[in-house]
Short mmCIF file of C-alpha atoms and ligand atoms in Angstrom, two decimals:
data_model
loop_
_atom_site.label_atom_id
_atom_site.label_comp_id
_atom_site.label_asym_id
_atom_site.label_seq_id
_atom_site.Cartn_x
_atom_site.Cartn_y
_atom_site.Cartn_z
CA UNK C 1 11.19 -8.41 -22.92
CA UNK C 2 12.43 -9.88 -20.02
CA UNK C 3 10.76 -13.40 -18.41
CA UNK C 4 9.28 -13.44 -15.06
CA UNK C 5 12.43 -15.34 -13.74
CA UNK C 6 14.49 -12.82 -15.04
CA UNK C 7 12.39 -9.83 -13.43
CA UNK C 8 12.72 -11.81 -10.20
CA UNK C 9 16.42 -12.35 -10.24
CA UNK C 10 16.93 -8.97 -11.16
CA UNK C 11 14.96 -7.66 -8.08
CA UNK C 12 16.60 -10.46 -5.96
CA UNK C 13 20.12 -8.76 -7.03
CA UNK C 14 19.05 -4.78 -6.25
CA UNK C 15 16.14 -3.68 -4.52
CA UNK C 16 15.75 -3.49 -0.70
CA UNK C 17 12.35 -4.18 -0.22
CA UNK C 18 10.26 -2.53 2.88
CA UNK C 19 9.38 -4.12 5.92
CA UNK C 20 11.09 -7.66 4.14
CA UNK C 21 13.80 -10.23 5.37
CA UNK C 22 15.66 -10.71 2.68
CA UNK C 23 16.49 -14.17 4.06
CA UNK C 24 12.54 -14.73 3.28
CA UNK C 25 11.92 -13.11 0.55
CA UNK C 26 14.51 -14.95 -1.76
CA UNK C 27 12.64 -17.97 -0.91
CA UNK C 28 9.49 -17.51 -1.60
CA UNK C 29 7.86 -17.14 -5.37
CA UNK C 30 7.87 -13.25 -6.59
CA UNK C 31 4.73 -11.68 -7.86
CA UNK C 32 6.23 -9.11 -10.08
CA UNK C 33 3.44 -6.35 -11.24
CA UNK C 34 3.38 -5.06 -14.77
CA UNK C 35 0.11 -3.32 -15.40
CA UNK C 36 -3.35 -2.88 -13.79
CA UNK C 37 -7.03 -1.87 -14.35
CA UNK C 38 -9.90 -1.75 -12.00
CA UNK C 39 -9.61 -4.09 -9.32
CA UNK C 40 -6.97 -5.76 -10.87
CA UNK C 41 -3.18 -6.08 -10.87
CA UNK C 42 -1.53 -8.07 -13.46
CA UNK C 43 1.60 -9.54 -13.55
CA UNK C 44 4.41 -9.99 -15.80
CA UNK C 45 2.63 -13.27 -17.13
CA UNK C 46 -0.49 -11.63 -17.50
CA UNK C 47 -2.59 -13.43 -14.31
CA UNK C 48 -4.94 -11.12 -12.80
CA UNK C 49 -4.88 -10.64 -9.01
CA UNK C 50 -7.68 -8.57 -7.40
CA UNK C 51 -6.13 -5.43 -4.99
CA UNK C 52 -7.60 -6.26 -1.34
CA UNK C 53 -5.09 -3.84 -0.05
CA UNK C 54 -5.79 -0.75 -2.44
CA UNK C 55 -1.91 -1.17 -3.08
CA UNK C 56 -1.21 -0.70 0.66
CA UNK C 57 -4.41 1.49 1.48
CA UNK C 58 -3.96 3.87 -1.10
CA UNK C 59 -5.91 3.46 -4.11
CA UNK C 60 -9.44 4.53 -3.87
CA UNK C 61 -11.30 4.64 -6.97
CA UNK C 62 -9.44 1.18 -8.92
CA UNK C 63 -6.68 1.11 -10.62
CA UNK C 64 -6.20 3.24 -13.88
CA UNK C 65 -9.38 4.92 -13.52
CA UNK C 66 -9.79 7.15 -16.38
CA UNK C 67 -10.40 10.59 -14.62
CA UNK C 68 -7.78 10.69 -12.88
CA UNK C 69 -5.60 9.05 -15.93
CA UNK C 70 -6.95 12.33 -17.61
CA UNK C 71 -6.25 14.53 -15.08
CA UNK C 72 -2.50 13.45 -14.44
CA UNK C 73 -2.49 13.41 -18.32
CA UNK C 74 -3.51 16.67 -18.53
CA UNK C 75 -1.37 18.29 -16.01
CA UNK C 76 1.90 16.49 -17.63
CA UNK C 77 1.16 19.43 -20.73
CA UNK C 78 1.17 22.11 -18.08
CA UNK C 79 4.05 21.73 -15.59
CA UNK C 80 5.03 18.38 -13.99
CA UNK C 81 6.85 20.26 -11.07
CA UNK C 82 7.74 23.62 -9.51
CA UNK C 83 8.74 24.53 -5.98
CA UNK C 84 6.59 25.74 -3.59
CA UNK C 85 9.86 27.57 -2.19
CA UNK C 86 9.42 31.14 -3.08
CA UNK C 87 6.76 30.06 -5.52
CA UNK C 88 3.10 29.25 -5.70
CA UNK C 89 1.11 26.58 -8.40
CA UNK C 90 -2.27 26.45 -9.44
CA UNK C 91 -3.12 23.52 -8.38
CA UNK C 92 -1.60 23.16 -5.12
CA UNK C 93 -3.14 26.42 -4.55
CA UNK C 94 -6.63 25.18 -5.59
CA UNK C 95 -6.21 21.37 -4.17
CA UNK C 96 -5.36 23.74 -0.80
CA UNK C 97 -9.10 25.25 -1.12
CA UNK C 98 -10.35 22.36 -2.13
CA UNK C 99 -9.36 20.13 1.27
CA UNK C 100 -10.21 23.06 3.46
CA UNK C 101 -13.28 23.36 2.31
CA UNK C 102 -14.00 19.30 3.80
CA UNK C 103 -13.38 20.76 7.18
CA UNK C 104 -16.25 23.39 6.96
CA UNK C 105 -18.47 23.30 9.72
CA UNK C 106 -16.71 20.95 11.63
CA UNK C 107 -17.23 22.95 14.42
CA UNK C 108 -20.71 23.52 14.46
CA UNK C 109 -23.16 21.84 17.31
CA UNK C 110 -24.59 18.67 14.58
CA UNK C 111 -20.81 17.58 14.27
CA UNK C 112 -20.09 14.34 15.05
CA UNK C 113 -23.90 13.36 15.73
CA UNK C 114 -23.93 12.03 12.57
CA UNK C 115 -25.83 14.80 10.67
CA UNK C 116 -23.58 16.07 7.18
CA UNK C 117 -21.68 18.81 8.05
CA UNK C 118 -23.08 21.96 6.77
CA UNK C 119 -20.41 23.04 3.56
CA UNK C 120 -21.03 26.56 3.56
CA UNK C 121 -20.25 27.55 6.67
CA UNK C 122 -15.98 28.63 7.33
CA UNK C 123 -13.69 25.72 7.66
CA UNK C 124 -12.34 24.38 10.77
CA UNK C 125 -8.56 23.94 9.57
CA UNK C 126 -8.03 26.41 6.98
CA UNK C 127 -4.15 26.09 6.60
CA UNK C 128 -2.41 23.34 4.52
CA UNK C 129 0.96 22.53 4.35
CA UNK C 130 2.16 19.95 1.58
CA UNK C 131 4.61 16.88 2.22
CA UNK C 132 4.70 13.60 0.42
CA UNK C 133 4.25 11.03 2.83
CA UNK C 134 2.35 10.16 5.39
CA UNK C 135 5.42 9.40 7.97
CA UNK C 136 6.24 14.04 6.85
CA UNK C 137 2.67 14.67 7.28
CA UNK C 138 3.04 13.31 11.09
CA UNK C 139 6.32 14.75 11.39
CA UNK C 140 5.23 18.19 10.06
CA UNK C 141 2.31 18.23 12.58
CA UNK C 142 4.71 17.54 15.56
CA UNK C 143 7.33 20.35 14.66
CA UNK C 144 3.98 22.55 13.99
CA UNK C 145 2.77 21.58 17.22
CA UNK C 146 5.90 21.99 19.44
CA UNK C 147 7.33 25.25 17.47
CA UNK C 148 3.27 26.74 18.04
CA UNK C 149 3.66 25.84 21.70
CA UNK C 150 7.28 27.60 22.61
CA UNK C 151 6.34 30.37 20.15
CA UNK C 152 2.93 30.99 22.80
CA UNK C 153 5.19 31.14 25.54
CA UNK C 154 4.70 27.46 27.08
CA UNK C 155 8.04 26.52 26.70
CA UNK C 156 7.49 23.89 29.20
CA UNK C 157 5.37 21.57 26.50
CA UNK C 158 7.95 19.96 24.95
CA UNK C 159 6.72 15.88 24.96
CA UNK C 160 3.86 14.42 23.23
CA UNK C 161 0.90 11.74 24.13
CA UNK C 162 0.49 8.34 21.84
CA UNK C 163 -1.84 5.41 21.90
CA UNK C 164 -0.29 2.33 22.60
CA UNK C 165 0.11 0.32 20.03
CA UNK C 166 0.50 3.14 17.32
CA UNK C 167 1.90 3.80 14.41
CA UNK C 168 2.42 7.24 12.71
CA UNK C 169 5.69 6.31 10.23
CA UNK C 170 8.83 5.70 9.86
CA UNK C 171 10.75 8.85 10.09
CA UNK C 172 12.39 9.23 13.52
CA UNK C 173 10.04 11.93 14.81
CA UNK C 174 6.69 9.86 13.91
CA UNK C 175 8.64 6.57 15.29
CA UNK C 176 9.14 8.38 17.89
CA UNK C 177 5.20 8.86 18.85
CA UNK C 178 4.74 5.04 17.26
CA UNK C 179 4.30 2.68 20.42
CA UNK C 180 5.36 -0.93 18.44
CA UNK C 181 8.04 -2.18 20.18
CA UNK C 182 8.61 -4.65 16.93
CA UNK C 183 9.10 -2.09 14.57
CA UNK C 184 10.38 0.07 16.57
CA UNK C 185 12.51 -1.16 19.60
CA UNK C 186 15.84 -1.17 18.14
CA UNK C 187 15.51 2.87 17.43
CA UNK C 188 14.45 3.58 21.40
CA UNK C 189 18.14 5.29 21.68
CA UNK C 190 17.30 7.97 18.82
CA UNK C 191 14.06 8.71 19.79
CA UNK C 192 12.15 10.80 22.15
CA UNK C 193 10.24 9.54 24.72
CA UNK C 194 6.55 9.86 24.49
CA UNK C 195 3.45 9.44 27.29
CA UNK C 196 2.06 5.94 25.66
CA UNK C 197 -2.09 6.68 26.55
CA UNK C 198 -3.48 2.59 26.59
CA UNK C 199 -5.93 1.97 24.24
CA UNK C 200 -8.55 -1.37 23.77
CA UNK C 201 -7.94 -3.98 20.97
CA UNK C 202 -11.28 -3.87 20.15
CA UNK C 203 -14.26 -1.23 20.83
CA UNK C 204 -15.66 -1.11 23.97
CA UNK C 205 -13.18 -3.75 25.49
CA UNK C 206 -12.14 -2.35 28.51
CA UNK C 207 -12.70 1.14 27.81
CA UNK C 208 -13.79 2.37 31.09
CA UNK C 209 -10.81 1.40 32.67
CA UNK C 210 -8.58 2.59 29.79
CA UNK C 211 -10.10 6.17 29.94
CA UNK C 212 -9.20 5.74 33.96
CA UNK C 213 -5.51 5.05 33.26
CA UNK C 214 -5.84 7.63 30.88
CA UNK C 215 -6.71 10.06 33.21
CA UNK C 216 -4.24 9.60 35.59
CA UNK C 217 -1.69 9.67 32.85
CA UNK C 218 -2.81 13.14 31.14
CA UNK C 219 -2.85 14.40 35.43
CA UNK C 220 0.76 13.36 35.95
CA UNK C 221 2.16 14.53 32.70
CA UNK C 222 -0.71 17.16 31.30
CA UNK C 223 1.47 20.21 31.60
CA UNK C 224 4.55 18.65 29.76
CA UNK C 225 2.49 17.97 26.79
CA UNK C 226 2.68 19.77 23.20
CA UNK C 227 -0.17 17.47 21.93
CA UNK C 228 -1.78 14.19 21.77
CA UNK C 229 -0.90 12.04 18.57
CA UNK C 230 -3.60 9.39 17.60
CA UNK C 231 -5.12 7.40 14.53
CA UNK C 232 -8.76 7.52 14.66
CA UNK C 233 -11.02 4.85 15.20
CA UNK C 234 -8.62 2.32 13.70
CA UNK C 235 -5.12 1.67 14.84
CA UNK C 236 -4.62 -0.12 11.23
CA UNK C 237 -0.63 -1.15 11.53
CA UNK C 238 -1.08 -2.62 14.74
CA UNK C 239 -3.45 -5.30 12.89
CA UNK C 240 -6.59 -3.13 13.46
CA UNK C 241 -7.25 -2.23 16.48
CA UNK C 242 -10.43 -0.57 17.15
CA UNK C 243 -12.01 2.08 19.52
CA UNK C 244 -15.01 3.39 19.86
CA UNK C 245 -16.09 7.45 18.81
CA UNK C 246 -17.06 7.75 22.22
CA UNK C 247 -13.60 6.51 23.77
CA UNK C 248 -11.22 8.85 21.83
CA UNK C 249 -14.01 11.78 22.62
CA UNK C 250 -13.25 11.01 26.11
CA UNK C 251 -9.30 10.91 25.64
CA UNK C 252 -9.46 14.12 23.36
CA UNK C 253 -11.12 15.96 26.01
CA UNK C 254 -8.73 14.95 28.68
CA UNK C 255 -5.82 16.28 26.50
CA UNK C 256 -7.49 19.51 25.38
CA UNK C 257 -8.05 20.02 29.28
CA UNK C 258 -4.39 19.46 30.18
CA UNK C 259 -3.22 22.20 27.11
CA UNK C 260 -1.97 19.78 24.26
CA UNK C 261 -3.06 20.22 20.76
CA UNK C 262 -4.83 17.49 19.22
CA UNK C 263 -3.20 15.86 16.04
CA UNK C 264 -5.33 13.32 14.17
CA UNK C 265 -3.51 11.08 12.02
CA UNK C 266 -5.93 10.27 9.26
CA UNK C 267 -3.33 8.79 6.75
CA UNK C 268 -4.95 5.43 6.53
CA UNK C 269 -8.41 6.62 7.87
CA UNK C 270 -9.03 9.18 5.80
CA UNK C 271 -10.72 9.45 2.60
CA UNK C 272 -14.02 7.04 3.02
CA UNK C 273 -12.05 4.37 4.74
CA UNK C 274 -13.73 4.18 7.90
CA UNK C 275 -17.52 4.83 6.21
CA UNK C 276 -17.11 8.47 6.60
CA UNK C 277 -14.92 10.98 4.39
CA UNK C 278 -12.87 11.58 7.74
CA UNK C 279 -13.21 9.48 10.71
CA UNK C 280 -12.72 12.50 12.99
CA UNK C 281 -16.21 13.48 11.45
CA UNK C 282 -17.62 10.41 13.35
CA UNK C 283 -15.67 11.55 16.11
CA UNK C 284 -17.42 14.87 16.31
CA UNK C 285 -13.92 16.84 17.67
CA UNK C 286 -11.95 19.27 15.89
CA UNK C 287 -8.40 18.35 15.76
CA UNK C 288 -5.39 21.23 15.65
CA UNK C 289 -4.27 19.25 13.10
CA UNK C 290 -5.10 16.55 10.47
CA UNK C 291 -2.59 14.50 8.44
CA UNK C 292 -3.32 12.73 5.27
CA UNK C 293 -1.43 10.96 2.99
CA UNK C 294 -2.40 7.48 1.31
CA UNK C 295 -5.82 8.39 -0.65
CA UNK C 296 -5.32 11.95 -0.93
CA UNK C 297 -4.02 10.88 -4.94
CA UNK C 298 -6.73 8.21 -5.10
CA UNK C 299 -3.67 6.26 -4.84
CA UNK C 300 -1.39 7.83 -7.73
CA UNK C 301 1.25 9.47 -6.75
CA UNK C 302 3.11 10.67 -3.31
CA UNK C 303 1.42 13.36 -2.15
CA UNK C 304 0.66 14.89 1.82
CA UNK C 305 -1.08 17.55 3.58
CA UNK C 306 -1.18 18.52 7.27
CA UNK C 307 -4.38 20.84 7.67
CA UNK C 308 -4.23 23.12 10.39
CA UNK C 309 -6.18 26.09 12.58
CA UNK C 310 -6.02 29.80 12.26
CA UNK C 311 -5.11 29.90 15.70
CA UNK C 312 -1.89 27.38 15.09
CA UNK C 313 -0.87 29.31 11.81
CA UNK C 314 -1.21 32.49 13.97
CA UNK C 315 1.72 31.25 16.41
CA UNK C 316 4.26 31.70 13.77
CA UNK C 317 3.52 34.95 11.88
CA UNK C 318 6.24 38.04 12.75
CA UNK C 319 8.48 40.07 12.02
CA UNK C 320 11.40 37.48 10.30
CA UNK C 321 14.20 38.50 12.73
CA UNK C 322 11.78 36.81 15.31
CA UNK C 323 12.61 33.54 13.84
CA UNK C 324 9.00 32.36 14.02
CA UNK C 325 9.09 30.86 10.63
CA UNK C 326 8.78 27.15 10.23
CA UNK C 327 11.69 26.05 8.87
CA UNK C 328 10.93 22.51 6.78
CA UNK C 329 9.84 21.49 3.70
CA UNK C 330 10.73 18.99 0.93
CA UNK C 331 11.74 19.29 -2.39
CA UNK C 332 8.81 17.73 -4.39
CA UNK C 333 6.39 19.76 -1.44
CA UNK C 334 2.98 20.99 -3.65
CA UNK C 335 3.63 18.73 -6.59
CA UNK C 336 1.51 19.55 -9.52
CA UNK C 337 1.05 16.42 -10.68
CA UNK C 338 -0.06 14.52 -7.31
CA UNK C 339 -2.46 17.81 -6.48
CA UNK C 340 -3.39 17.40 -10.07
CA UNK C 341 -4.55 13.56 -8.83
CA UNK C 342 -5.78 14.21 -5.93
CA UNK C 343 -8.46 17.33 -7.08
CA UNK C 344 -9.14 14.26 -9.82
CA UNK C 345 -9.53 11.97 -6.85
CA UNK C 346 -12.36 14.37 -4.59
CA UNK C 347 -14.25 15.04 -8.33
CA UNK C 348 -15.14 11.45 -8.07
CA UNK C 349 -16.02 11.37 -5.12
CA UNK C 350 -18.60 14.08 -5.71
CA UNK C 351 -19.62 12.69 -8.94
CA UNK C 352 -19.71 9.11 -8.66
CA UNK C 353 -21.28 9.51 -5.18
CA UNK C 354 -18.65 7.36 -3.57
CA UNK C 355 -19.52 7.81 0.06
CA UNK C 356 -23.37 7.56 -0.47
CA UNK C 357 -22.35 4.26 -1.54
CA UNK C 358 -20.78 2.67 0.84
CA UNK C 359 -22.73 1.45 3.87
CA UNK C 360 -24.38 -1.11 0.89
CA UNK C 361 -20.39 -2.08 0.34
CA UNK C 362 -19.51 -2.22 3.77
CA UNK C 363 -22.81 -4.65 4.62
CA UNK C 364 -21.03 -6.51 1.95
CA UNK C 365 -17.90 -7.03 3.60
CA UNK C 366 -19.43 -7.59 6.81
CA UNK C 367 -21.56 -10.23 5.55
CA UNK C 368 -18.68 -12.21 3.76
CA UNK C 369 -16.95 -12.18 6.44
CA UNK C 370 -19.64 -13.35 8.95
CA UNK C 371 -19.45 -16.49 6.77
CA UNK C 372 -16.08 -17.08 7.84
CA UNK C 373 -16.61 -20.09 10.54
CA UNK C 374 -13.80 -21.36 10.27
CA UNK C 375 -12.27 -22.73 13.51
CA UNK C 376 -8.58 -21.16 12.92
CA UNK C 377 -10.65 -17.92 12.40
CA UNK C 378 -10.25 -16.20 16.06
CA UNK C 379 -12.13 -13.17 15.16
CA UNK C 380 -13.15 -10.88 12.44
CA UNK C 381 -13.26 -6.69 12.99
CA UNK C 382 -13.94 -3.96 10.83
CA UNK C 383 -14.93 -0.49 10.66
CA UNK C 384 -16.30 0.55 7.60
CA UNK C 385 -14.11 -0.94 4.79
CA UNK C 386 -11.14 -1.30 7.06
CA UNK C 387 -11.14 -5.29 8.85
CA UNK C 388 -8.83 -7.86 9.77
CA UNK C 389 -9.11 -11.68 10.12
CA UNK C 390 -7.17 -12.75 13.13
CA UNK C 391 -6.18 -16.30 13.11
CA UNK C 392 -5.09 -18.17 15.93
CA UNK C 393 -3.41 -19.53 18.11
CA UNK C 394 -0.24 -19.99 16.33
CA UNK C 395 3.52 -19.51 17.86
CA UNK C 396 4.90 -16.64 15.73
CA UNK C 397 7.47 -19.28 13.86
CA UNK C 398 4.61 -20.43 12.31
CA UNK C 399 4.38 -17.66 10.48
CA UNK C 400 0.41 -18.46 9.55
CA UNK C 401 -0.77 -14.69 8.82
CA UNK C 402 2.24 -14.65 6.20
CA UNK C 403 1.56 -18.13 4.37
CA UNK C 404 -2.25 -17.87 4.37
CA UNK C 405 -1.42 -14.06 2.88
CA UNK C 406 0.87 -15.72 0.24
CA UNK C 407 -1.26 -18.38 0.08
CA UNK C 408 -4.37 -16.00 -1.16
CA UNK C 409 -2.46 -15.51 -4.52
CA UNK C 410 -3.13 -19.00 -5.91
CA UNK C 411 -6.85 -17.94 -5.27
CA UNK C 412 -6.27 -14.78 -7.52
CA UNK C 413 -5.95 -12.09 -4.81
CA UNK C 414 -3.62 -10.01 -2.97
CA UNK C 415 -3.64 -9.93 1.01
CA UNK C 416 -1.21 -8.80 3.19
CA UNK C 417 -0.77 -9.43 6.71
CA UNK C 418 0.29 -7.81 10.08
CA UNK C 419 1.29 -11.14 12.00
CA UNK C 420 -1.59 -13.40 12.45
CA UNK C 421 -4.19 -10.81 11.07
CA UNK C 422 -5.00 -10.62 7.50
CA UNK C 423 -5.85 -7.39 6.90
CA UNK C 424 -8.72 -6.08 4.14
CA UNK C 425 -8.09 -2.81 2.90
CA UNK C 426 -10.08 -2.75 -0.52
CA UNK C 427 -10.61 0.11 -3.18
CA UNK C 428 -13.63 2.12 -2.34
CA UNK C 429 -14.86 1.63 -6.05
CA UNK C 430 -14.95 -2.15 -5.22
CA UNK C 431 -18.17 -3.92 -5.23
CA UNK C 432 -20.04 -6.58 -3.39
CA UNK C 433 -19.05 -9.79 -5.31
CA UNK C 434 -15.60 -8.94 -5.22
CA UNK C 435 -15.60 -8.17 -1.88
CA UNK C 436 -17.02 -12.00 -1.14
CA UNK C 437 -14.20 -13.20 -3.37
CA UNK C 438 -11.72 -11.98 -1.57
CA UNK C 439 -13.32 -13.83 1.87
CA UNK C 440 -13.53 -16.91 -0.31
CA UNK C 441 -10.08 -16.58 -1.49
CA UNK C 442 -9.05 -16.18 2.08
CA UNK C 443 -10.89 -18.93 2.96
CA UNK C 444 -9.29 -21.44 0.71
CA UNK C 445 -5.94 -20.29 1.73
CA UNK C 446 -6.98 -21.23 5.07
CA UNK C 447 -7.74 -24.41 3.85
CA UNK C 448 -4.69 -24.49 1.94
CA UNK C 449 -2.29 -23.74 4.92
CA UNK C 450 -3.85 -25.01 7.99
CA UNK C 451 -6.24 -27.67 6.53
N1 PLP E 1 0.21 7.10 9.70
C1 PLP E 1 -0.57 6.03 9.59
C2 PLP E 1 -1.81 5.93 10.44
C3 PLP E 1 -0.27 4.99 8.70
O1 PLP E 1 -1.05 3.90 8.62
C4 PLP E 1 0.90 5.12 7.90
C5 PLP E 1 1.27 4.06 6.95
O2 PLP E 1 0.75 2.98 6.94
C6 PLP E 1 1.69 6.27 8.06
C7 PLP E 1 1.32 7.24 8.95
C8 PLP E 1 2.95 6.42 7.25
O3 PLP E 1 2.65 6.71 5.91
P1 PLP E 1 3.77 6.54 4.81
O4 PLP E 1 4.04 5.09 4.66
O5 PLP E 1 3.17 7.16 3.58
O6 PLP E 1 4.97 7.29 5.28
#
């Protein structure tokens, strides 16, 4: 067995990490993970860290929970993978039925007024398409929506709309609609151009104004649109940046007006994050399409669906010789074993009433972090279980977000950063006191850093 030194010089002499300078990350200590259960990662020492970043907003339920453990178990005696090419599965096919059947009566009049959608009556988007990321679930939805729109005759739509600020992935389509200049500046020559809509910081900031700009933009360019690309409620790589139902109710309309489709990226929203099982639900608008990624597994495995409209699905049915067919997919597309996770994932949802207990979680996390007074504390926001501690004012050499994330770790908990924001992303499944310890940790690494 190999010592944690060893693990770390191994990693130091192979692995390109994501999003890392390497210049950085040789320097600073390595928190190599070996096992995990609950709330916990362990690592090759045995120390126990608690996940305040679901393992970059994935996991939902805690780690190793047994269900799903069963469920991935189980499926490994069946059939770990076969194509969707030319081929159907069981469970794709069922874990297809299954996430339909959460857009059901999206479009009826209580939607979005914060009644429960009724579940028997037909659902909204009842096509799915199967990726394994959330970057191809953005990227299928913009090839959907631009091959739908030539394929209807409106040739003429051939751009898209983003928020300012967003982020969609890192493939070059979704960088393309992703408005970060940091991530994404040195790609502007490979990309396409899109209409960047602006979009507040935090919600109700601004917003009149916004929608004003807004509205000017979606005149000028309307008719060269495809669709509008946004995250709901909470722009979370851009350090969480928040708007309001009502705002992106106002901007949706404005696009539908002009002719785009609507595509709602849900990959970090989705699944509970934002207090409801889809954002869009709080929303109260129908989106041509929804991607999600991230918690569809409960955090297991790579797995993604774009969910999409009879009407969308309709634009590229013919004769073949008409070469309507949409020509992508990926190898690993409809994966048994992640659809096996994921229909693990929504049976605990429905049996362990997850959502029904969350506003008590979500009080939680807003009242540890009300505690947080102190002065290098510039603000706190959060929707649902989705918030971010902005420090400030530091020059960006400082590198503060980073250190007090680091810095967390000698507390026992993982935090990551996006600059100057710490960012809390925690398990669904995790309760109130270890919700206040990751503030408290957070707070000591304040102390710890800044002093
Ligand atoms: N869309 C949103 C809103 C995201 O937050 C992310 C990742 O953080 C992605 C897309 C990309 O997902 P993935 O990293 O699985 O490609």
């Amino acid at each position: 067995m190999r010592t944690a030194s060893e693990w770390a010089a191994l990693d130091l002499a192979h692995l390109w990490h994501p999003f890392t300078q390497f210049d950085e990350w040789e320097k600073q200590p390595m928190l190599v993970v070996d096992r995990a259960e609950g709330m916990h990662l362990y690592d090759v020492d045995g120390n126990a860290f608690l996940d305040g970043v679901s393992s970059l907003w994935c996991n939902v339920h805690g780690h190793r929970h047994p269900k799903l453990d069963a469920a991935v178990r189980a499926q490994l005696d069946k059939v770990a993978h076969s194509t969707q090419l030319g081929l159907a599965n069981t469970v794709a096919i069922e874990l297809a039925a299954r996430l339909v059947g959460l857009t059901a009566g999206w479009d009826q009049a209580n939607f979005g007024a914060g009644g429960e959608p009724p579940r028997n009556a037909p659902p909204a988007l009842p096509r799915v398409f199967f990726s394994d990321s959330g970057s191809t679930a953005v990227e299928v939805a913009l090839k959907m929506a631009f091959q739908c729109q030539q394929q209807r005759g409106a040739t003429h739509r051939t751009r898209f709309a983003a928020l300012d600020q967003a982020y969609h992935g890192d493939t070059i389509g979704s960088v393309s609609v992703g408005g970060m200049s940091l991530f994404h500046g040195i790609y502007r020559p490979m990309l396409f151009e899109a209409v960047r809509i602006p979009c507040p910081e935090r919600a109700g900031e601004n917003e009149e104004r916004l929608l004003a700009e807004a509205a000017r933009l979606f005149r000028e360019h309307g008719d060269t649109l495809a669709a509008f690309v946004f995250e709901p409620l909470v722009q979370g790589a851009a350090g969480m940046r928040m708007h309001s139902p009502a705002f992106l109710r106002a901007l949706t309309t404005m696009a539908r007006d002009a002719g785009a489709l609507l595509v709602a990226d849900e990959v970090a929203t989705g699944f509970g994050r934002t207090g409801t099982l889809f954002a869009m639900e709080q929303v109260g608008v129908v989106p041509d399409f929804l991607c999600l990624a991230k918690g569809l597994t409960g955090g297991y495995l790579p797995l993604a669906a774009t969910l999409t409209s009879e009407a969308v699905f309709a634009a590229f049915r013919g004769p073949y010789t008409e070469w309507r067919t949409l020509f992508h997919g990926h190898t690993y597309t409809g994966n048994p074993l992640a659809c096996a996770a994921a229909l693990a994932s929504l049976d605990i949802f429905a049996e362990e009433a997850v959502l029904e207990a969350l506003p008590v979680k979500i009080a939680a996390l807003r009242d540890a972090l009300a505690t947080l007074d102190h002065p290098c504390v510039r603000e706190t926001r959060q929707i649902g279980l989705m918030a971010a501690v902005v420090l400030g004012d530091f020059p960006v050499e400082a590198r503060i977000g980073h250190r007090v994330a680091l810095a967390c770790r000698d507390h026992g908990v993982i935090l990551r950063n996006l600059g100057d924001a710490v960012v809390f992303m925690p398990p669904l499944g995790m309760g109130p006191p270890d919700l206040a310890r990751l503030v408290a940790a957070l707070r000591a690494a304040i102390d710890d850093v800044v002093g």
